[in-house]
Each structure stands twice: as C-alpha cells, then as structure tokens.
Amino acid sequence: MIVNHRAVASIYRFEMARAWRTVMQSVISPVLSTSLYFVVFGAAIGSRIQSIEGVQYGAYIVPGLIMLSLLTQSIANASFGIYFPRFAGTIYELLSAPVSFVEVVVAYVGAAATKSIIIGLIMLATAAMFVDLEIRHPVWMVAFLLLTAVTFSLFGFIIGIWADGFEKLQLVPLLIVTPLTFLGGAFYSIDMLPPFWRAVSLFNPVVYLVSGFRWSFFGQSDVSVGVSLAMTFLFLALCLAGVWWIFKTGYRLKA
Amino acid sequence: MPPIISISQLSKTYSSGFQALKSVDLDISQGEIFALLGPNGAGKTTLISIVCGIVNATSGGVTVGGHDIRRDFRAAREMIGLVPQELTTDSFESVWATVSFSRGLFGRRRDDAFVEKTLKDLSLWDKRDARILTLSGGMKRRVLIAKALAHEPRVLFLDEPTAGVDVELRRDMWQLVRGLRETGVTIILTTHYIEEAEEMADRIGVISKGEIIVVEQKAELMSKLGRKRLTLNLQEPLSEIPDSLEPYRLELKSGGCELVYTYDAQGQRTGITRLLTDLSAAGVTFRDLQTEQSSLEEIFVGLVKDKR
Ligand SMILES: Nc1ncnc2c1ncn2[C@@H]1O[C@H](COP(=O)(O)OP(=O)(O)O)[C@@H](O)[C@H]1O
Ligand SMILES: [Mg+2]
C-alpha cells in the first residue's frame, strides 16, 4: 500500500516541523490550559468535592482532560494540515506528486496523531505533578490514546477537505466537539446525572471515549470497557469510510 | 522515437458546465522545447493540469513516457516537474527545506549535493535559509523552479514562466531551459506572447477556445504568424482597385481613402518595392503610410479561417 515511503516521510516531517515552528500554539498553550483546569477544578473546587467512586476528584478529571485535548488537538492539527495547502494553493504539488491518496492520508493523519499524543503525554506528566496518579492498565491506556488520536485525526482530515473557509475549520470543533466533550463526563461521572440525562448522555459518543480511557486509569467506568472499545472502532470505521468516499469522488481535491 | 507525451482526444468540462478543452490531440517529442501559445482562457493551464494530475480529464487519454497518467500515475508523475502559473509557495518554510521536501515527495533519495547545485543554478544559494515569505516575487518564482527540478524530472512544464518576471530572471530562466535541453529534458511552456514562443521554442502549438488550431515547427509558424499590414493613405480616393494591381490582393478601406496590403514580414521578398513601382505606374499617389503587425487575436482568427 505504501510505495512511495519517502513521500510519506517528507510530508510527515514537514507537518512535524510546522508544529515545532509554532510550538507556542501547538504545545505550550494546551499544556498551560490544562494546568489551569487542575488549579481551578482540581485544587479549588476539587477540595470541596468528595472523591468519586473512591478516586480523588483532582485525579478523576485527568483522563477526561487528556481526552478533551486529544480530540481537539487531533482535529485541529489534521484539519489545518490539509486545509492550509488547499487554501494557499500549494496543494498542486501534492496532487502532481507520485503519491497515492492512502499515502497522503497516512502522512497527514500520522503526523496529527503523533502531535496530539505527544501533547497528551505532556499533559499526563503535568497532571502527575499536581495529583497522585496510578495507571491500572497502561497498555490499554496507550491503546485508547492511539485509537482516539488516529480516529479524530481522520475526522480532522475530513473536515480539512470539507472546509472552504477558516470559519468552517473552526466550526465543528467549536460547536460540536468541545460541547460534547464537556457534556461527555470529562469532569463528572454520568452516573451522577438524573436517569433521564444519563440516558441522553449515552447518545454522546465522547462518553464512551472518556469512560474507556478513565477505566484504563482507575479500573472503573460509566459504561463497560467492551462497549467503549466497540464505539471507538465504530467511529474509526465511520471516518475511514468518509476518507474512502473522498478518495472515490475526488471531492474538493480535484476539479 | 515514440513521443514522450501523447495526448489523445482530451476533453475537459468543468463542473460549472464550461468546456475548457475540446478533444485535444498533441504529441510532444523527447528533448524538444514546445511552446503552447494562446490567449488567456484558451485552456493552456487546464491542459497542463490534466497531464500533471491536478485536474481530472472528462474524457480522452494521456501517456507520459509511455505510462498512462491514470493507471500508471507514479511512473508518469515521477518524470514530470511543474512550475505553476501562480506564485504558490509555503510561506514559513526555508528555501532549502521546501526544495528538499519536493525531492522527497517525488520519491527521490536525499541528495544534498544536487539540491545545492539546483539552488546555485538559480541564484538561490545565498537565500537557502531564508523563509520564503521574506523573498521577492522573482525569487519566489525561482524557488518554484527549484522545487520543480528537485527530483530531476525528464519533462518540465513552465506555465506562463515570464508573466511578471524581471529581465534578469527571464535571461537566467532561458539559460537554464537551454541547459536542461542539452541534458535531454523536454520542456513545455505556455505563453500568450508570440515573441516568447519565437525566442525559445523549437515547435509551437496554438490553442484557442480549448482547441489546438495548429502545431508547427517554429520557422513555419512564424511565417504564418509574421504577417504585417501596410496601409497607404491616398491623395485621391479610389472607387476601385486598378486591374494592374490585382496580384497584390489589396483591400480598399475608409471609403476608398486607404489601400491595405498584407504581406509576410519574414519572407524573402515582401513585395513592397514592386508594389510601390506598380502603384506609381497606375497613377496612384499617397500622402502617408504605416505598417503594423497583426495582433495575436487577428492571427488566431486567420488561422481558424485557414483551417476550416
Ligand atoms: N476550476 C474551474 N472551474 C470552471 N472553469 C474553469 C476552472 N478553471 C478554469 N476554468 C475556465 O476554463 C477556461 C480555461 O482556463 P485556463 O486553462 O486557466 O486558461 P489559460 O491557462 O489558457 O489562460 C477559462 O475560461 C477558465 O475560466
Ligand atoms: Mg493559464
């Protein structure tokens, strides 16, 4: 499938270099904002909240916070990565190069996922300075991290192809992803909600991601891990189908 | 030798419904400099974009080096370098990084010595660490050329390479093009300036409204394109052209006040001397005269008429 591995490496390096150039925006700002969450929710409010299911509140919100930034960063990185060449016109080179669509996707999505995972890990390290963290299932933790990063980088790639302006690029993350994440149990257990709202929450895909990820830390979850995993794969499949459709139709890439 | 590029019955209708190419047939020979000459909107960029894989053809086929551009797109595209019409560059990259990137993108092994040589050939070496957005327009165009050459293509497309380019870059570019030709690279350039096609090309194809009207060796085309017009302002208006002037195929204009003679400026004999002698023999006198080159538009009209 990957024939022109040098092209994949070139695009990947290009994208990583871009992140490095904008290290302030791409790394420091998400880490900073997370630290603020810890101060506000963990230290200030958390001291007044009792532990949830035996986990101290400051630690309880860590998986949700990491998930929040994993989603937003994956989408932002991948969507911007492919949208910008379209906007600037430099996409001509990509289209005229001996690369397949799969290679392009692998390179962009790979770079976006790498960046968001690095940010996730930095946040984890930052969190460990504020609260006692113990990771019960480190392998699963990494697996959820990887799966989520790849899935939402694919989602970002689709948005980057679909968008025909910078507003649209911001639209989906701002209006859909962030609200869903906040309502998806990042800062609370959905079991704390009244039955009706708990049922509504089950339609929120982010609930499954946060729940599964939290399980890998504390060994307890709002919904069963199997369901979480299945849902994650379902989103992955949906995003792959979207990307495949773009390839088949040449949607917005070629006149 | 088989053609390095073979285009057959290529048509393109954009989603807007506009037909930009109408069943174009064109063969390009290995090692030649081919100029695609045509007014704005004729379909030059569309044609190049299809060959390079940027635009999908509606119908018809293209092979490059014998490789079908769809089925065997890797082999076809590896052979091609493209310098686009618009100055589209990454802004924040350095010159060195963007040129190396292009090489890798086209699947070539890293070769710093080659990139260095390319940058030096294009007078970009001093700017290798500069961010592209700090460069002037002319320098950006050099960067685009360097990117196109980074993977050592066998075919180079230059889309309106001299539009908005200063004299120095023009000279450098033509020198580079000739140097590339020496190494066997095939060059296809588009332009809407006759002079440019004349200066550079071995062979010229004229495209108008999505159709290739004529493809010819430069010398032959130039004699067709090089028509001039001599207008004589007469002392006394004529009601009709004297029989003795029949062979000159003159036209009478402005109510008989002007005589117009069309001739081939590149030909051995323009016939002007004889015309003037015959005019005075016929007793026709004139106050003034002007000559003018026929415009590209007129030439196109003429060519289309000739063809039908
Ligand atoms: N993406 C597009 N959608 C619709 N029409 C287009 C598109 N690109 C070019 N055209 C039209 O096709 C015609 C040929 O354009 P082009 O190939 O750029 O001409 P040239 O390069 O000879 O100036 C023009 O009339 C142009 O408006
Ligand atoms: Mg053009």
CSV table of C-alpha atoms in Angstrom, one decimal, chain B residues 143-255:
chain,number,residue,atom,x,y,z
B,143,VAL,CA,12.0,28.7,-5.7
B,144,LEU,CA,9.1,27.2,-7.6
B,145,ILE,CA,11.5,26.3,-10.4
B,146,ALA,CA,14.0,24.8,-8.0
B,147,LYS,CA,11.1,22.7,-6.5
B,148,ALA,CA,10.1,21.5,-9.9
B,149,LEU,CA,13.7,20.5,-10.7
B,150,ALA,CA,14.4,18.9,-7.3
B,151,HIS,CA,13.6,15.4,-8.4
B,152,GLU,CA,15.4,15.6,-11.7
B,153,PRO,CA,12.4,15.4,-14.0
B,154,ARG,CA,12.6,14.4,-17.6
B,155,VAL,CA,9.8,16.7,-18.6
B,156,LEU,CA,9.4,20.2,-17.3
B,157,PHE,CA,6.2,22.3,-17.6
B,158,LEU,CA,6.5,26.0,-17.3
B,159,ASP,CA,3.1,27.7,-17.1
B,160,GLU,CA,3.5,31.3,-18.1
B,161,PRO,CA,7.0,31.4,-16.8
B,162,THR,CA,7.7,35.0,-17.6
B,163,ALA,CA,4.5,36.7,-16.5
B,164,GLY,CA,5.5,39.5,-14.2
B,165,VAL,CA,9.2,38.5,-14.2
B,166,ASP,CA,12.1,40.9,-14.4
B,167,VAL,CA,14.6,40.9,-17.3
B,168,GLU,CA,17.4,39.2,-15.2
B,169,LEU,CA,15.2,36.3,-14.2
B,170,ARG,CA,14.0,35.9,-17.8
B,171,ARG,CA,17.5,35.7,-19.0
B,172,ASP,CA,18.5,33.2,-16.3
B,173,MET,CA,15.5,31.2,-17.0
B,174,TRP,CA,16.1,30.8,-20.7
B,175,GLN,CA,19.7,29.9,-20.0
B,176,LEU,CA,18.5,27.3,-17.6
B,177,VAL,CA,16.0,26.0,-20.1
B,178,ARG,CA,18.6,25.6,-22.8
B,179,GLY,CA,20.9,23.9,-20.3
B,180,LEU,CA,18.2,21.5,-19.4
B,181,ARG,CA,17.5,20.7,-23.0
B,182,GLU,CA,21.2,19.8,-23.5
B,183,THR,CA,20.7,17.1,-20.9
B,184,GLY,CA,17.7,15.8,-22.8
B,185,VAL,CA,14.9,17.3,-20.7
B,186,THR,CA,11.7,18.0,-22.6
B,187,ILE,CA,10.3,21.4,-21.9
B,188,ILE,CA,6.7,22.6,-22.4
B,189,LEU,CA,6.0,26.2,-21.8
B,190,THR,CA,2.8,28.2,-22.1
B,191,THR,CA,2.7,31.8,-23.1
B,192,HIS,CA,0.5,34.4,-24.7
B,193,TYR,CA,3.4,36.3,-26.1
B,194,ILE,CA,4.3,35.4,-29.7
B,195,GLU,CA,7.8,36.8,-29.2
B,196,GLU,CA,8.4,34.5,-26.3
B,197,ALA,CA,7.4,31.4,-28.2
B,198,GLU,CA,9.6,32.6,-31.1
B,199,GLU,CA,12.6,33.2,-28.8
B,200,MET,CA,12.5,29.9,-27.1
B,201,ALA,CA,10.6,27.1,-28.8
B,202,ASP,CA,11.5,24.5,-31.4
B,203,ARG,CA,7.9,23.9,-32.1
B,204,ILE,CA,4.8,25.8,-31.4
B,205,GLY,CA,1.2,24.8,-30.8
B,206,VAL,CA,-1.5,27.4,-31.0
B,207,ILE,CA,-4.5,26.9,-28.7
B,208,SER,CA,-7.7,28.9,-28.8
B,209,LYS,CA,-11.0,28.3,-27.0
B,210,GLY,CA,-10.0,24.8,-26.0
B,211,GLU,CA,-8.9,23.7,-29.4
B,212,ILE,CA,-5.4,23.2,-30.8
B,213,ILE,CA,-5.6,25.1,-34.0
B,214,VAL,CA,-2.2,24.4,-35.4
B,215,VAL,CA,1.1,22.7,-34.4
B,216,GLU,CA,4.2,23.5,-36.4
B,217,GLN,CA,7.9,23.9,-36.4
B,218,LYS,CA,8.7,27.4,-35.3
B,219,ALA,CA,10.0,28.7,-38.6
B,220,GLU,CA,7.0,27.6,-40.5
B,221,LEU,CA,4.6,29.0,-38.0
B,222,MET,CA,6.4,32.3,-37.7
B,223,SER,CA,6.0,32.9,-41.4
B,224,LYS,CA,2.3,32.4,-40.9
B,225,LEU,CA,2.1,34.5,-37.8
B,226,GLY,CA,4.5,37.1,-39.0
B,227,ARG,CA,2.0,38.9,-41.3
B,228,LYS,CA,2.3,42.7,-41.5
B,229,ARG,CA,0.0,45.2,-42.9
B,230,LEU,CA,0.9,48.2,-45.0
B,231,THR,CA,-1.7,51.0,-45.1
B,232,LEU,CA,-1.4,53.7,-47.7
B,233,ASN,CA,-3.4,57.0,-47.2
B,234,LEU,CA,-4.2,58.0,-50.7
B,235,GLN,CA,-4.2,61.6,-52.1
B,236,GLU,CA,-7.3,60.9,-54.1
B,237,PRO,CA,-9.9,58.4,-53.1
B,238,LEU,CA,-10.2,55.4,-55.5
B,239,SER,CA,-13.6,53.9,-56.4
B,240,GLU,CA,-12.0,50.6,-57.3
B,241,ILE,CA,-8.6,48.9,-57.4
B,242,PRO,CA,-6.9,49.1,-60.8
B,243,ASP,CA,-6.6,45.8,-62.7
B,244,SER,CA,-2.8,46.1,-62.9
B,245,LEU,CA,-2.7,45.8,-59.0
B,246,GLU,CA,-4.8,42.6,-58.9
B,247,PRO,CA,-1.9,40.2,-57.9
B,248,TYR,CA,-1.3,42.2,-54.6
B,249,ARG,CA,-4.8,41.4,-53.3
B,250,LEU,CA,-5.2,44.8,-51.9
B,251,GLU,CA,-8.1,46.0,-49.8
B,252,LEU,CA,-9.8,49.3,-50.2
B,253,LYS,CA,-10.9,50.9,-47.0
B,254,SER,CA,-12.3,54.1,-45.5
B,255,GLY,CA,-14.4,54.9,-48.4
